[in-house]
Amino acid sequence: ITDIVARGGDLSRAAAILRAGGLVVFPTETVYGLGANALDKNAVTTVYKIILCLCFLLLYLSVNFTSSFPEYH
């Protein structure tokens, strides 16, 4: 897990970490978020292990456009 502060090249670094299957932690207005590539099964499994949830629970998925996931909209 890598904690990235959003400034300069850090967003590029975060993107590279996500593409490589890693996770990043990012602040929101109220809590910290845990980011992972939702299409990477290993990354999603790691998220579940970190939050100690059972795999039948739902995760929220944020995307900037739904056309990337035509089978879901």
XYZ file of C-alpha atoms in Angstrom:
73
model
C 0.000 0.000 0.000
C 1.308 3.409 -0.886
C 0.074 6.689 0.622
C 0.209 9.290 -2.172
C -0.103 13.024 -1.585
C -1.830 14.618 -4.614
C 0.764 17.024 -5.942
C 2.971 17.187 -9.007
C 4.051 13.778 -10.265
C 2.425 11.913 -7.404
C -0.749 11.283 -9.404
C 1.344 9.674 -12.148
C 3.028 7.558 -9.495
C -0.359 6.523 -8.085
C -1.579 5.571 -11.560
C 1.542 3.468 -12.124
C 1.018 1.694 -8.796
C -2.601 0.919 -9.690
C -1.645 -0.346 -13.157
C 0.911 -2.651 -11.527
C -1.766 -4.171 -9.292
C -0.911 -2.172 -6.193
C -3.160 -0.208 -3.891
C -3.089 3.478 -2.997
C -4.583 5.357 -0.054
C -6.132 8.750 -0.743
C -7.887 11.317 1.428
C -11.469 12.438 0.875
C -13.360 15.130 2.763
C -14.388 12.740 5.539
C -12.388 9.491 5.375
C -9.456 7.921 3.590
C -10.156 5.860 0.494
C -8.379 2.717 -0.608
C -7.863 2.626 -4.369
C -7.297 -0.465 -6.502
C -7.792 -1.532 -10.104
C -11.275 -3.066 -9.987
C -10.448 -5.219 -13.030
C -7.452 -6.823 -11.280
C -8.693 -9.822 -9.280
C -5.554 -9.924 -7.136
C -5.891 -6.248 -6.233
C -9.557 -6.692 -5.297
C -8.706 -9.763 -3.227
C -6.076 -7.723 -1.408
C -8.665 -5.029 -0.643
C -10.955 -7.661 0.867
C -8.088 -9.033 2.949
C -7.241 -5.566 4.214
C -10.759 -4.644 5.252
C -11.351 -8.145 6.648
C -14.720 -8.504 4.942
C -16.365 -11.606 3.647
C -16.252 -11.763 -0.151
C -20.036 -11.644 -0.563
C -20.167 -8.028 0.636
C -20.302 -5.275 -1.981
C -17.610 -2.740 -2.772
C -18.293 0.668 -4.253
C -16.802 1.249 -7.697
C -16.216 4.803 -8.914
C -15.684 5.349 -12.635
C -15.571 8.455 -14.773
C -17.604 6.925 -17.612
C -19.780 3.832 -17.926
C -18.873 3.068 -21.526
C -15.849 1.145 -20.211
C -18.237 -1.358 -18.677
C -21.007 -1.895 -21.251
C -22.047 -5.196 -19.682
C -22.979 -3.388 -16.443
C -25.087 -0.452 -17.669
